[in-house]
XYZ file of C-alpha atoms in Angstrom:
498
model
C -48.007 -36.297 -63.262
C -47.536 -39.993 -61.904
C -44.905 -41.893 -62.400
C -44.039 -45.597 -63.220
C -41.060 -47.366 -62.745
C -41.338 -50.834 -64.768
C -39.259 -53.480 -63.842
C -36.279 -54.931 -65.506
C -37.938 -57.629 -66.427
C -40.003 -55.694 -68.659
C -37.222 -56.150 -71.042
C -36.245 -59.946 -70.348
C -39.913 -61.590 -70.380
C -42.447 -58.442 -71.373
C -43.718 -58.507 -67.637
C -44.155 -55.436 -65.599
C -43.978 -56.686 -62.061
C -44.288 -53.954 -60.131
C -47.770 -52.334 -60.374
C -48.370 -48.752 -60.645
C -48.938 -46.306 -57.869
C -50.452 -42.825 -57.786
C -48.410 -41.784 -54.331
C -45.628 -42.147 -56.445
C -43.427 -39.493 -56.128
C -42.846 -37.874 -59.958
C -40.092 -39.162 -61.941
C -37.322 -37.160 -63.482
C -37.586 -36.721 -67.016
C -36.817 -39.377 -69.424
C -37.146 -39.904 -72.854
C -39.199 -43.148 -72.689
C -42.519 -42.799 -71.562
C -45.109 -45.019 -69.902
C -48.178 -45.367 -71.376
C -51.424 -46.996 -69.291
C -54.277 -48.011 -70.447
C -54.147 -48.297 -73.905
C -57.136 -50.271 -75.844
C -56.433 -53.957 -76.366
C -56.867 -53.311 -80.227
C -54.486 -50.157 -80.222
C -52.052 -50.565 -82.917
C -48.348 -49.737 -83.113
C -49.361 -46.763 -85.590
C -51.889 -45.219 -83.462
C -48.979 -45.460 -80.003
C -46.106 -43.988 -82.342
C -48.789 -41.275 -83.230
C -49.033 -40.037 -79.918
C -45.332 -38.860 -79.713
C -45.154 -37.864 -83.345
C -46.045 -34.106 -83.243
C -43.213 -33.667 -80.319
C -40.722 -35.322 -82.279
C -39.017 -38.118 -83.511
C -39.966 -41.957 -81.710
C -36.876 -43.813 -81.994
C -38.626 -47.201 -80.333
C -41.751 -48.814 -79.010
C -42.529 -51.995 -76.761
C -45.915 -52.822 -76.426
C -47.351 -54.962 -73.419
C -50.858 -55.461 -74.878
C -51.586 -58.264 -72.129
C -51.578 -55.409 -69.523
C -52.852 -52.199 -71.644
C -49.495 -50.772 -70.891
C -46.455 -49.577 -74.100
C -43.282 -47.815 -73.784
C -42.325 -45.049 -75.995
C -38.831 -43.841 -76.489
C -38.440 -40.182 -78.007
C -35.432 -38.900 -79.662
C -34.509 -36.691 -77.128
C -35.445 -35.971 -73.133
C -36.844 -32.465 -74.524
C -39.088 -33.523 -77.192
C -40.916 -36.290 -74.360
C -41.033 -33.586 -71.307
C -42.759 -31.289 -74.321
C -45.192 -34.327 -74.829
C -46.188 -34.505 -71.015
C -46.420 -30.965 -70.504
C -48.845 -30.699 -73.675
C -50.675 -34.643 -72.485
C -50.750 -33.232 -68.593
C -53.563 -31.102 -68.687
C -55.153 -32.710 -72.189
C -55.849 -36.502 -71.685
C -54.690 -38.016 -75.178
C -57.978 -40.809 -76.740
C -57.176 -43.455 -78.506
C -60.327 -45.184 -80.125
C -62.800 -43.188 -77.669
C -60.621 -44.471 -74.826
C -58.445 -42.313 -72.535
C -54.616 -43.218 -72.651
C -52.547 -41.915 -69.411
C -48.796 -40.723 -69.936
C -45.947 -40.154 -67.857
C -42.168 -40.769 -67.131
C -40.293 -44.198 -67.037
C -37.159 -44.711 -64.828
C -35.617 -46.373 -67.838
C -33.590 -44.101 -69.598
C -33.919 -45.776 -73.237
C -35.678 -49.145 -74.040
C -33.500 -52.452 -75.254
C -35.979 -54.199 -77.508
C -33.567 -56.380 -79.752
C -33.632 -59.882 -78.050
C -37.657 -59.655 -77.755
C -39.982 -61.748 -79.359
C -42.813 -60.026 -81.233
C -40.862 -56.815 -81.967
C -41.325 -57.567 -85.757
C -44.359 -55.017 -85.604
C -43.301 -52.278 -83.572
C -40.252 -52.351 -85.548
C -41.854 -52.393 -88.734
C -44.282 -49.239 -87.804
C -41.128 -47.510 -86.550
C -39.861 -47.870 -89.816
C -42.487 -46.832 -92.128
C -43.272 -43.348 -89.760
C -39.385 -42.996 -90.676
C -39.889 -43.309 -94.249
C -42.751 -40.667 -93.501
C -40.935 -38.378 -92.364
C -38.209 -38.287 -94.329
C -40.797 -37.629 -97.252
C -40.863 -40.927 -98.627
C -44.226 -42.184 -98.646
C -47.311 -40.786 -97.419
C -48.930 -40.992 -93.943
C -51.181 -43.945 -93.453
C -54.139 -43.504 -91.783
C -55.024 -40.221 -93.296
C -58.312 -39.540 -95.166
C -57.842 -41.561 -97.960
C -58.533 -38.589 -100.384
C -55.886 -36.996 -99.415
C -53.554 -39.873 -98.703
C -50.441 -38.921 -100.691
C -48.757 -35.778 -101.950
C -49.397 -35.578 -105.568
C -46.714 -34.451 -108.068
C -45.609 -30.854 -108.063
C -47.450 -29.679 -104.951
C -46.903 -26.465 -103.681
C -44.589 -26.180 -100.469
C -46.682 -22.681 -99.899
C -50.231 -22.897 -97.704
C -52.613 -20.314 -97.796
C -54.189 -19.623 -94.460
C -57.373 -17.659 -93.553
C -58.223 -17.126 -90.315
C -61.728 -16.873 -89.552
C -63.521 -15.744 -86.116
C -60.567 -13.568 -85.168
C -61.037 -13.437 -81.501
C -57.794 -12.456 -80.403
C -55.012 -11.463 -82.196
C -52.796 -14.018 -83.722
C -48.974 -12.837 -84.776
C -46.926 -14.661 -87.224
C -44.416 -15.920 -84.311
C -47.892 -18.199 -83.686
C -48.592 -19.531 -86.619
C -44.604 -20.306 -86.836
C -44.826 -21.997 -83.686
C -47.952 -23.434 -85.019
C -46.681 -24.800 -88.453
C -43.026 -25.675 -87.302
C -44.304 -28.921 -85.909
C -44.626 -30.018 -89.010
C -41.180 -29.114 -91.020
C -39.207 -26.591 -91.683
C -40.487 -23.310 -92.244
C -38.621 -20.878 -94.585
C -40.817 -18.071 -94.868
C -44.214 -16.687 -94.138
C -46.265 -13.505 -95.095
C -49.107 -12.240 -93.165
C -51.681 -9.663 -94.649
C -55.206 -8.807 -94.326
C -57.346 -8.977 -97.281
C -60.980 -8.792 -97.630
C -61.459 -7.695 -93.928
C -59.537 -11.122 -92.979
C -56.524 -11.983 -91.738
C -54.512 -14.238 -93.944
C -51.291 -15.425 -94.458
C -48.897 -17.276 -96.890
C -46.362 -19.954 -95.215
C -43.607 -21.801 -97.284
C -42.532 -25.065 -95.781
C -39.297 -26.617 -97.007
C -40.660 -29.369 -98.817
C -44.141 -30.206 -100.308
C -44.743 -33.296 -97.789
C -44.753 -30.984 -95.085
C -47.118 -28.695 -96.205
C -49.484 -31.504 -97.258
C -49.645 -32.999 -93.479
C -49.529 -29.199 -91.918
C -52.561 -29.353 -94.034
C -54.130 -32.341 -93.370
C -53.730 -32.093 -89.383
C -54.201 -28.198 -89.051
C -57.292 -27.768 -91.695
C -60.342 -26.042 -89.339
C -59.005 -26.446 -86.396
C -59.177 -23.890 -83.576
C -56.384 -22.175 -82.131
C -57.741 -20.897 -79.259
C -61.279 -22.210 -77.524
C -64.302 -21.331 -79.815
C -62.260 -18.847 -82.230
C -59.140 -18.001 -84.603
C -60.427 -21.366 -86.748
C -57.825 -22.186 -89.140
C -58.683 -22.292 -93.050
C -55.851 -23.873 -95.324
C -55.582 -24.658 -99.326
C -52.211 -25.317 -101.242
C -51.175 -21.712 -102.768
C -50.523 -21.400 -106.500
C -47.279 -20.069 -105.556
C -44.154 -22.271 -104.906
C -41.930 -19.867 -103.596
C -42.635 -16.787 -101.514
C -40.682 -13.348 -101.970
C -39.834 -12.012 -98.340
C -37.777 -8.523 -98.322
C -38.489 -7.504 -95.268
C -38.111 -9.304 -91.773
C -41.137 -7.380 -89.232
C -44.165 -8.263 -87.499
C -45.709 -8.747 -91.195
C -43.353 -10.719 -92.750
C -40.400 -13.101 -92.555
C -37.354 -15.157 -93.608
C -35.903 -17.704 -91.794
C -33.455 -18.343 -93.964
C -32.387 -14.500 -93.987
C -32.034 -13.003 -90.956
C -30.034 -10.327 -92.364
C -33.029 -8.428 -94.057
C -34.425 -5.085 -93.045
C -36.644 -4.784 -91.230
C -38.397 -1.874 -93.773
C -40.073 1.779 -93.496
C -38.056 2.328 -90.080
C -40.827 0.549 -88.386
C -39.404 -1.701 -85.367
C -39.369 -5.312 -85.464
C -42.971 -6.614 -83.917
C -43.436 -3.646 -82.090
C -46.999 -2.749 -83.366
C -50.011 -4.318 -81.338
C -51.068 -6.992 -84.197
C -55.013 -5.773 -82.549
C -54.399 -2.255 -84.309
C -52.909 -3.468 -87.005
C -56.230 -5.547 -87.870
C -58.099 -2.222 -87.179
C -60.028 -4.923 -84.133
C -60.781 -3.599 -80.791
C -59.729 -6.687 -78.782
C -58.294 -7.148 -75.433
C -54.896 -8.452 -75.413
C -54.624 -11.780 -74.657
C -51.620 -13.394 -72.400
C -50.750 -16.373 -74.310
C -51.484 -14.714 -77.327
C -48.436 -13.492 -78.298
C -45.877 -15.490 -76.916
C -43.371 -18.262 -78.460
C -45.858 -20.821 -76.932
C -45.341 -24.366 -77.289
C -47.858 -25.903 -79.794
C -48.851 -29.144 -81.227
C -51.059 -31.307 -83.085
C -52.373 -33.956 -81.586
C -52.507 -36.722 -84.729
C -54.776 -38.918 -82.426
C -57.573 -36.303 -80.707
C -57.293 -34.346 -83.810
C -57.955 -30.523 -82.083
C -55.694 -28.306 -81.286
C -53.454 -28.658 -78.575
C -52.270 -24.744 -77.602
C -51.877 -23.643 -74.066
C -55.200 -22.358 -73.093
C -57.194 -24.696 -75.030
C -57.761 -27.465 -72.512
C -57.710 -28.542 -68.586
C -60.339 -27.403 -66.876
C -61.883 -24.676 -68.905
C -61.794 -21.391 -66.781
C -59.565 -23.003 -63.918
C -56.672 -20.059 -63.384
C -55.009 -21.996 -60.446
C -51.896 -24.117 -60.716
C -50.538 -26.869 -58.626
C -47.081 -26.555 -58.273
C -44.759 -29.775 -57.004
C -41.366 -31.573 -56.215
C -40.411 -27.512 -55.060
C -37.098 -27.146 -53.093
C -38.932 -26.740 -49.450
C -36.339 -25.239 -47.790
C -35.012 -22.242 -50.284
C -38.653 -21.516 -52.252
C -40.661 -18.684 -50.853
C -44.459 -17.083 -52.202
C -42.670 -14.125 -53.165
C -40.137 -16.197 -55.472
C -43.303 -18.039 -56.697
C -44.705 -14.646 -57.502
C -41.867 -13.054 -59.618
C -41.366 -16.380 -61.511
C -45.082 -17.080 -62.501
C -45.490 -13.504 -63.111
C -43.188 -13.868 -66.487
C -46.146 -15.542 -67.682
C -48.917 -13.496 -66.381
C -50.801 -11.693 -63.496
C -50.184 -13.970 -60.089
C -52.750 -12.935 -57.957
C -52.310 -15.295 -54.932
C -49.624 -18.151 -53.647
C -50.137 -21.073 -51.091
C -46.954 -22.960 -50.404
C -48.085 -26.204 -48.604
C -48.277 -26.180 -44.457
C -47.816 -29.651 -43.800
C -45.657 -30.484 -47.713
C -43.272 -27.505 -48.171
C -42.102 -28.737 -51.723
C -45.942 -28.352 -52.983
C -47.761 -25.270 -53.709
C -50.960 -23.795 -55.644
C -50.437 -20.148 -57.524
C -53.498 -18.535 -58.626
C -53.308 -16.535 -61.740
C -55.646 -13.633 -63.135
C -56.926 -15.889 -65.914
C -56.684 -19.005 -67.162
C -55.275 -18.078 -70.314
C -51.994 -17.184 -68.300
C -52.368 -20.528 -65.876
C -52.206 -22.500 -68.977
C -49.086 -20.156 -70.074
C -46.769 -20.264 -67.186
C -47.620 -24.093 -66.729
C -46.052 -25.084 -70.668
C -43.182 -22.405 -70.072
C -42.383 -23.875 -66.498
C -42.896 -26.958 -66.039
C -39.703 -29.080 -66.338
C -37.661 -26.261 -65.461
C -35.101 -26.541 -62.883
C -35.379 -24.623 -59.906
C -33.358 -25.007 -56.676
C -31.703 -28.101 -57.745
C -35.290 -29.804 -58.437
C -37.240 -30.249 -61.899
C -40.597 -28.065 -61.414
C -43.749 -29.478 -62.012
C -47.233 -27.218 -63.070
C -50.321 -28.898 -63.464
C -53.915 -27.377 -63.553
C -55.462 -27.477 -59.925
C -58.642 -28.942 -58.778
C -58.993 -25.603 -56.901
C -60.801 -22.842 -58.212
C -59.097 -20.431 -56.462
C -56.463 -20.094 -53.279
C -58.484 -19.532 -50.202
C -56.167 -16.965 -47.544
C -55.995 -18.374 -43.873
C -58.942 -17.585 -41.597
C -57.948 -14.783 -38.882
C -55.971 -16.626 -36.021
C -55.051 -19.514 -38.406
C -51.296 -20.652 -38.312
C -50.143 -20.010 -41.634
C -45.999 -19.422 -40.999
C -46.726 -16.821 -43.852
C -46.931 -19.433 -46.369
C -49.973 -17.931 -47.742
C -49.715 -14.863 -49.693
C -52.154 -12.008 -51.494
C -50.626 -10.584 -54.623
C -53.909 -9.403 -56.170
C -52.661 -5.570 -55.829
C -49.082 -6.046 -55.953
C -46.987 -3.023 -58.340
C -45.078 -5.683 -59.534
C -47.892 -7.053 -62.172
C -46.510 -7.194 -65.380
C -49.651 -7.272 -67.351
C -52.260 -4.864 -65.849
C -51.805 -2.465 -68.817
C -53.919 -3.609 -71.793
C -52.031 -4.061 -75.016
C -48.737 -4.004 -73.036
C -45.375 -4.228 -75.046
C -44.725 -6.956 -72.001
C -47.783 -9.227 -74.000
C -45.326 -9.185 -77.222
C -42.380 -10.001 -74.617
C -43.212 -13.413 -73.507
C -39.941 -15.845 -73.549
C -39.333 -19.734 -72.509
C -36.650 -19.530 -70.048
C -33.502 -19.186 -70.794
C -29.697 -18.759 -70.300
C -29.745 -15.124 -71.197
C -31.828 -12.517 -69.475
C -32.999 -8.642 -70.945
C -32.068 -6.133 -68.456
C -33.879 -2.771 -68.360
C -35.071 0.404 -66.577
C -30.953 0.516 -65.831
C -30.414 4.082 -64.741
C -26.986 6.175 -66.746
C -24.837 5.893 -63.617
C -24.981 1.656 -63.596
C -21.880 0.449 -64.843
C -21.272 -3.194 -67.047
C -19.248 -4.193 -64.081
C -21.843 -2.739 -61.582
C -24.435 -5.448 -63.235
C -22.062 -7.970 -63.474
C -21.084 -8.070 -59.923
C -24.468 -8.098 -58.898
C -25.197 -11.268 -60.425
C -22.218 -12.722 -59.780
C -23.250 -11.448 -55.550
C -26.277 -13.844 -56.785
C -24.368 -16.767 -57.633
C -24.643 -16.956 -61.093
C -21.606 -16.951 -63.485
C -21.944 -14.269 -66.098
C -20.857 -15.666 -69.373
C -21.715 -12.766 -71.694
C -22.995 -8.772 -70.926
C -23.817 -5.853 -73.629
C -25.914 -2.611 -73.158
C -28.116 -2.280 -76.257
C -26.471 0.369 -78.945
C -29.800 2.349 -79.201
C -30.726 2.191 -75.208
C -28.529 2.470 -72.906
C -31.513 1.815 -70.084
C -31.039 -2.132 -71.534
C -28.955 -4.764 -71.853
C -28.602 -8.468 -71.940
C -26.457 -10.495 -69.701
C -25.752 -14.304 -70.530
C -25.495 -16.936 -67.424
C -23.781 -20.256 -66.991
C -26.833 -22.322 -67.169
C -31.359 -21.604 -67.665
C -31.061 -22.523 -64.205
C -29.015 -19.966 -63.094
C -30.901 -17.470 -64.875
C -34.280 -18.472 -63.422
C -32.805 -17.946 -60.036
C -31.375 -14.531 -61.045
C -34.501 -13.475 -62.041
C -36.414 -14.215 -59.055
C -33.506 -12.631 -57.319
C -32.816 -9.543 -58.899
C -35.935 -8.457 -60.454
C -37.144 -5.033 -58.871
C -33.953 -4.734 -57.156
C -33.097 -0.918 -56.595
C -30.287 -0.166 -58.263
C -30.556 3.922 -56.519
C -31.581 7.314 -58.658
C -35.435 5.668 -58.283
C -34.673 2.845 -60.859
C -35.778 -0.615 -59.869
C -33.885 -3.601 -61.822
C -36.518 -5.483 -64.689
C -35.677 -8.934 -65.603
C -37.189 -10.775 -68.427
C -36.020 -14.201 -70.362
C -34.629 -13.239 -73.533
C -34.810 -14.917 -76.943
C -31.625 -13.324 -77.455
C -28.364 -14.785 -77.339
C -24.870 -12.571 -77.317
């Protein structure tokens, strides 16, 4: 991801005076964004659109003279979502591609500027939007506007069932849109279907309009949606079936555990298990390209190798490269950089997981530097020719134990986290004391916040750090460490919190 670094006089006079560079180191993350070459005709609607689907746009200054406009999100998290989704998946507007990245600024000052009247105006009315107001301009004009007592509950069908697709997926899916309370999944008529409840109408009405036959995964698992009959949806169980959001305190029903079952069997489908399937992933509509944009949907189609940057050259090794990427998936190869340290390329088995680790990565902090993932031109990682100085930069994981996801239909598929401050501990052998585990991490650096052995299984536990940071360093750390009686240490992300 380039950078750009507008002058100050962008704000004073609307000129950017220093011109943009592609050897540009990357910026840190920001909450305004620089857009490049946007059409001359581009209107303010079409810009705010771009950033809609991430979050809230809380300004907009555009510089139509030199095909440039600034975007400010609400927050730094919603905009590095937005380039992490627009890195890989160039964003079109009017058949033209538009190029995103991070300003130095860290929020725009538009109030003294002439010809803000507009921008302003467009901010305003995707406001009123949102806040259920008035309907979404722009859209087919048959289904412009919510009409009076419009169900809050979709009806979804999901047709050409590739790969499995479990209800936290269509939450992630759906969430972009609203709120949702509560959603039932069920199979009926030898398809999988399922019944969503947003918090209001309006949000249901643009989940529709945006989401309606879309794919959410390449060539397959094409989305069908209709307004349900029902306004209200009767949850009583929270499992891989069913939820409430709103209830967390529901059974879970007929002893079964909590998403436990492969969703595959549960269809009755023989299916491979898919990485990326089944994980919290990171998913948005794109209001201007109109497809789907889902990790493993775009970049180059097939391309399992990442390009890894602004690394912390003197403390990152391939082995740390391989237990951090290998959350994700199957790392089957890393290259750190002979002649630029704080680079590298990690090839994984498939590009399903490439596209995987890359949204669950990149923006993390690693060694004191934000980490940066981007799809390689590089089809694969090539290892040094015999006699070639390599420092042992280069390494060959292909038949490494430590793969999390040889095993098809894996519980590890269902296990798939962001990063975070806690961690799940497990394969801990009887002898391992709380204080045992907590020194050990605190031998690491990290400053334990919060510990407790599960109630049912004693083998696990979860163990809260001082920062996501921290914890992404533990894990590369302390995963597979021996901790005696032939138990070796696993460390996951956790979407846990004690």
């Amino acid at each position: 991801m380039n950078s750009s670094t507008p002058s100050a006089g962008v704000y004073a006079n609307g000129n950017d005076s220093k011109k943009f560079k592609r050897d540009r180191p990357p910026c840190s993350p920001s909450r305004v964004l620089h857009l490049r070459k946007i059409p001359c005709d581009v209107t303010e609607a079409e810009i705010i659109s771009l950033g809609l689907p991430f979050g809230k746009v809380t300004n907009l200054l555009m510089l139509k003279g030199k095909s440039q406009a600034f975007l400010e999100m609400a927050s730094e998290e919603a905009a590095v979502t937005m380039v992490n989704y627009y890195t890989p998946i160039t964003p079109h507007l009017r058949s033209q591609p538009v190029y995103i990245q991070y300003s130095n600024h860290r929020e725009l000052k538009t109030d003294n500027l002439p010809n803000q009247a507009r921008a302003q105006a467009a901010l305003q009315a995707v406001s009123a939007v949102q806040s259920g107001s008035l309907a979404l301009s722009g859209g087919p004009s048959n289904e412009g506007t919510v009409l009076p007592g419009q169900s809050p509950v979709l009806r979804i069908i999901i047709e050409n069932l590739f790969y499995p697709v479990t209800l936290e997926v269509l939450h992630q899916i759906f969430s972009k849109f609203g709120t949702v309370l509560k959603i039932i999944t069920f199979t009926k008529n030898n398809q999988f279907q399922a019944l969503l409840q947003y918090a209001d109408p309006v949000n249901a009405h643009y989940a529709k309009m945006a989401l309606d036959g879309q794919n959410i995964y390449n060539a397959c698992c094409t989305l069908r949606i209709d307004f349900s009959k029902l306004t209200s949806l009767n949850v009583k169980y929270n499992n891989d079936k069913s939820r409430d959001f709103t209830r967390l305190d529901l059974p879970t029903g007929d002893g079964q555990p909590s998403l436990e079952p492969p969703m595959a069997a549960a269809f009755g489908l023989s299916v491979p298990a898919v990485p990326g399937a089944l994980g919290p992933l990171t998913i948005t509509s794109s209001a201007v390209t109109g497809r789907m944009a889902i990790p493993g949907a775009g970049g180059i189609p097939g391309n399992s190798v990442l390009l890894v940057t602004n690394l912390n050259p003197d403390l990152i090794t391939p082995h740390g490269l391989f237990i951090l990427f290998g959350v994700y998936g199957d790392v089957h190869r890393v290259k750190i950089m002979f002649n630029k340290k704080e680079n590298a390329l990690v090839q994984m088995a498939d590009a399903n997981q490439a596209q995987l680790a890359m949204n669950h990565l990149s923006g993390q902090r690693l060694y004191g530097k934000v980490l940066r993932a981007t799809l390689s031109k590089h089809q694969a990682v090539q290892l040094p020719r015999e006699g070639q100085e390599d420092q042992g930069l280069t390494k060959d994981f292909s038949n490494s134990p430590l793969h999390r996801f040889k095993k098809p239909g894996s519980k590890n598929f269902q296990n798939i986290f962001p990063p975070s401050a806690t961690l799940h501990l497990s394969n801990i052998p009887p002898s391992v004391t709380v204080d045992d585990l907590k020194n050990l991490f605190i031998e690491a650096g990290c400053s334990v916040k919060a510990f407790k052995f599960f109630q049912k299984d004693r083998k696990m536990a979860l163990i809260q750090l001082g920062s996501v940071e921290e914890a992404i360093q533990a894990l590369i750390e302390l995963h597979n460490h021996d901790l005696g009686e032939n138990h070796h240490l696993r460390v996951s992300f956790s979407k846990s919190t004690i």
